[in-house]
Amino acid sequence: MSPGEIHGLIGENGAGKTTLARILGGLAAPDSGKVRIGGRAVELSGARQARALGVAMVHQHFSLVPSFTGLENIALLDPGAWNRRGAAARGYRERVEARARELRLAVELDQPVGGLGVGARQRIEVLKALMPDPRVLLLDEPTAVLAPQEVDGLLAVLRRVADAGGAVVLVAHKLDEVLAVATRVTVLRRGRRVLTTEVASTSAPQLAEAMVGSKVAGPATSSRWRGAPLEATPVARLAGVHARRDGRQALRGVALEVRRGEIVGIAGVDGNGQRTLAAVLAGVQRPDEGEAELPPEVGWIPQDRTEEGLVGGFTITENVALALHGRSALRSGPWLDWRGVGEAALGVMREMEVQAEGAEMAAGALSGGNQQRVVVGREFLRSGSFLVAESPTRGLDVKAAAAVRARIRELAAGGDEAPGIVLISTDLDEVLELADRTLVLVRGRLVEMAPGDRTHRAIGRAMLGADRAGGDDW
Amino acid sequence: MRRSPEIVRGLLVAVVGLAVTAVVAAALLALGGHSPGATFAALIAGAFGSWDRFVSFTLVRATPLLFTGLAVALAFRAHVWNIGAEGQLYAGALAGVAVALLLPTSAPLLLLPITLVAAAAAGALWAAGPAAMRTRFGVGEVITTLLLNFVALFLAQFLVQGPLQEPRRIFNQTDSIPEAAHLPALLPGTRLHVGFALAVAVALALWLYLARTPGGLRLRTVGASPRAARVSGRFRATPVVWAAFLTSGAIAGLAGWVQIAGVTHRMYEGLSPGWGYTAIAVALLARLNPLAVVVTAIVFGALSAGGGAMQRDAGVPEAWVRGIEALVILAVLATDRCWQLLAARGEGG
C-alpha cells in the first residue's frame, strides 16, 4: 500500500478479511509472515502499539463508551488530549472541531454517544481514529450499518483522507462501494489472496467471480430424488410470508415448498432475512402475514451454536435434554428421565463421533467442531420430517465442516423416511455442493434459480442484488 | 446435575474461607482492643454451645434466612435479579397477620394453611408488579423490586400504627394472633417451630425441581441463555420468568409470616433486621444451590445467635457480628476466585 491509496479488501463471509485487518491493527498476531510499516518489519503486539506506529482502526462493532460524550470518547485514546497532569489539554476541543471541519465530518460532541444513531456514532468513531493523523486508516465493514446517504458521506471522507496522503484499507463485502471509492482492490477467498488489481482495470462481474470462485456446480449429490419422484404433499410450506425482525421488514412475500428427501439450498449475503426465515421455518416465529404449514417437530441447526445451539454451562446430556424435555417418553410423572436422556446423549455422541470425556462434560469445554457435532446430532433427533440447517459449518475447520456436510447428505439419502431439508448458507460452495435446488434470498424475497443457472456466476449476480438490504441479525 | 468434585470444591472453599475469616477477624478484634479468643468462644458458645442454643437460637434465626435465601437463589437461577425479598417478606407477614386476626375461625387445621397460602400469595403479588414491568416494558427488576421494599416497609409501619394496631394502642404492633395460627413446636421443649422443617422441605423441593424436572431445566436454561431457550428449547422465556418472579416472591412471603406464626406471634415495626438483603449473600455463598442454602442460612443464623452472646458474655458490641458476616462473604468469594485462578494455572501449565 502506498500513501494516498484506498485499498478495498473484499471477500465472502469467512474469507479472512477481518483477520487480516486485525493483524494490521495489532489485534491478532500472524502465525507466520511479517507486517512492514514504512519499510520496517514490525511486530505489532497490541492496538496501542499499532496506533503509535500510525495505524488506526475503525471496528465493525463500535468501540465507544455509550455514556461518554463524543468529545470524551475521542479524547479517551488520544495522548494529545491530555496535559502532563492528566487533565484535559487546553484547546483540545478546538483542535477536534478543526479536524472535523477539515474532513467535513458533522459530529455531535456534547451528547452521550449511546443516544445517537449509528451513523452519528460512526462519524465519531472515524474522527476518533483520525485525530492522531494516522498513516494507515483501517475500516472493518464500516458501511454494514449505514443508510445509503450515510455511506456516500463516509466514502467522501475516506477520499479526503487519501487526498491528504493517508492510506486507507476498506474491508467490505459490498462491491459497488469498493468500486466507487477504492484505487486498488484485493479479493480474499477462504483465507487466500486470489486477486489484487487496479480498480480502473476491473469490473464488478470479474470481482464477483473472484469472490465466489468460478467452479461450476457439480451434479446434485443428495438422495433418492434423482430417480424416484417426490411425494406430492410438501412436508413444509410457506406462502406469502411476511415477517419482521426488530421492527424492520425482514421477509417480504416468501413462498417455499419442501418435500421429503430433498435438500433445498438458500443462498444469499448475510442480513437479507436469513435469520428470520430460519425462525419462521422452525416454527419459533409466526409470520405477520401469509401461511406457514409446518410439521409439529422441526430440527433446527442455528447459525450461532454458542449462544443459541448450546448452553455452554450445561453438560452434553443437559443440552440434549433441551430438545427432548417435552417428550412424554422421557418423563416419569413429574420427573425428567435423566437416564433416558443420558442414553440419547451418548447415542448422539456415538453417531456424530463427538470427542469428549463423557456426556457429563460441559458443552462449553468442547472444541467448536465437537460442539457443532452435538448440535447437529441433537437436531437430527427431531428431524423426523423436516430440518432447517442455518450456516451449519460456519466457523468450523475444513475437516469438521466436511463431517457435518456428510451427515446432512446421509440424512437426506435416507429413502422414504428422509426428511425435507432446508439449507440456509452464505457459503455458496456449500449450497451448490449439497442442494438439489437453489434459491437466493435477496432483501427478504426468495428467488428460485433455474436448474441451468446453478452456477457461481449466476447465483452471485442474484445475491448481489441484495447489497443494500437492512441487516436483520440479532 | 452437579458432580462430586463440585461439592468437594464447595466444601473446601467454605472451610478455607471460614478459616481466613477467623484470622482476619481475630486481627481486627485485637486491634479494636478485644480478646479474639474470648470473643470467638462467646460467639461459638452462643451459637453451638448446647443443643438448646443450637436448636432454639441458631436454627430459629436461620429459618427466615433460609426462606429468603431460597427465594433469592431461585430467582437468580433464572437471571431474575429479585432484590425485593425484604418487601415480599413484609407483604407476606402483613397478609398472614391480617388473615389470622380477621378470619373468624379457630380451627388450627383450617387457619394455619389459609394464613400460609395468604402469605405466599401476598409475597407473589408483591413480585408480580416487577415481573409485569420487566416482561412487558423491559424495566430492570433490580430497581423495581428494591424500591418496592420501601413501599412494603412503610405500608407495614402504617398498618401497625393504624388499622391493625393492638386495641390498647400503646405499641406500634398488632394484637397477638390466635393460638390456632401458631406454628407448633418442631422439637418439644425447644423454641424451634415447624416453620424450619417447612423451609427445609421447600429447599428439597426446589432442588428436586431444578435438577430433575423439565420445568427446572427450562428455568435454568432461561437463566443461562434466553436465546438458547427459544432456539434450542423451543419455548418462550416469558412464562418462565413470570414463574420465577412469583415463586420467589411467594417463598419470601412465607419467611415473614412463618417468623410471626412461629416466633413473635404478632407483627410489629422492624420485624425483619434485613433478612431479605442478607438473603442475597446467603444465596450467592451457596452458589444458588437450594440444598447448600440450608447450610449457608445456618451459618448466618449461627452468626446472628452468637452475636447476642458475644455482646453479653465478651462485651463486644453486636455490630462486630455484621462486620464478621461481611468478612465471611469476602473471604469465601476471594477463596473461590483464588481456587479458580489456581485451577486455571494448573490446567494451563
Short mmCIF file of N, CA and C in Angstrom, two decimals, chain A residues 48 51 63 72-82 92 128 132:
data_model
loop_
_atom_site.label_atom_id
_atom_site.label_comp_id
_atom_site.label_asym_id
_atom_site.label_seq_id
_atom_site.Cartn_x
_atom_site.Cartn_y
_atom_site.Cartn_z
N ARG A 48 -2.44 -0.48 20.90
CA ARG A 48 -1.76 0.74 21.32
C ARG A 48 -0.49 0.94 20.49
N ARG A 51 -1.29 1.92 16.99
CA ARG A 51 -1.62 3.33 16.91
C ARG A 51 -0.37 4.19 16.93
N SER A 63 -16.45 0.84 19.22
CA SER A 63 -15.72 0.73 20.49
C SER A 63 -15.85 2.05 21.25
N GLU A 72 -15.56 13.24 24.76
CA GLU A 72 -14.87 12.39 25.74
C GLU A 72 -14.38 11.10 25.09
N ASN A 73 -15.20 10.55 24.21
CA ASN A 73 -14.79 9.33 23.53
C ASN A 73 -13.57 9.57 22.64
N ILE A 74 -13.58 10.70 21.98
CA ILE A 74 -12.46 10.99 21.08
C ILE A 74 -11.19 11.21 21.90
N ALA A 75 -11.34 11.87 23.05
CA ALA A 75 -10.17 12.20 23.87
C ALA A 75 -9.58 10.95 24.53
N LEU A 76 -10.43 9.94 24.71
CA LEU A 76 -10.06 8.79 25.54
C LEU A 76 -8.73 8.18 25.14
N LEU A 77 -8.50 7.97 23.86
CA LEU A 77 -7.31 7.25 23.44
C LEU A 77 -6.29 8.18 22.77
N ASP A 78 -6.53 9.46 22.80
CA ASP A 78 -5.64 10.38 22.10
C ASP A 78 -4.69 11.01 23.13
N PRO A 79 -3.40 10.66 23.07
CA PRO A 79 -2.47 11.23 24.05
C PRO A 79 -2.45 12.76 23.99
N GLY A 80 -2.74 13.31 22.81
CA GLY A 80 -2.72 14.75 22.66
C GLY A 80 -3.83 15.45 23.42
N ALA A 81 -4.77 14.68 23.93
CA ALA A 81 -5.91 15.30 24.60
C ALA A 81 -5.60 15.64 26.05
N TRP A 82 -4.47 15.17 26.55
CA TRP A 82 -4.21 15.31 27.98
C TRP A 82 -2.91 16.04 28.22
N TYR A 92 -8.11 21.46 23.22
CA TYR A 92 -8.30 20.18 22.54
C TYR A 92 -9.60 20.19 21.74
N LYS A 128 -12.40 9.87 15.77
CA LYS A 128 -11.53 9.39 16.84
C LYS A 128 -10.29 8.71 16.24
N PRO A 132 -5.20 11.43 15.63
CA PRO A 132 -3.72 11.47 15.67
C PRO A 132 -3.10 11.56 14.27
#
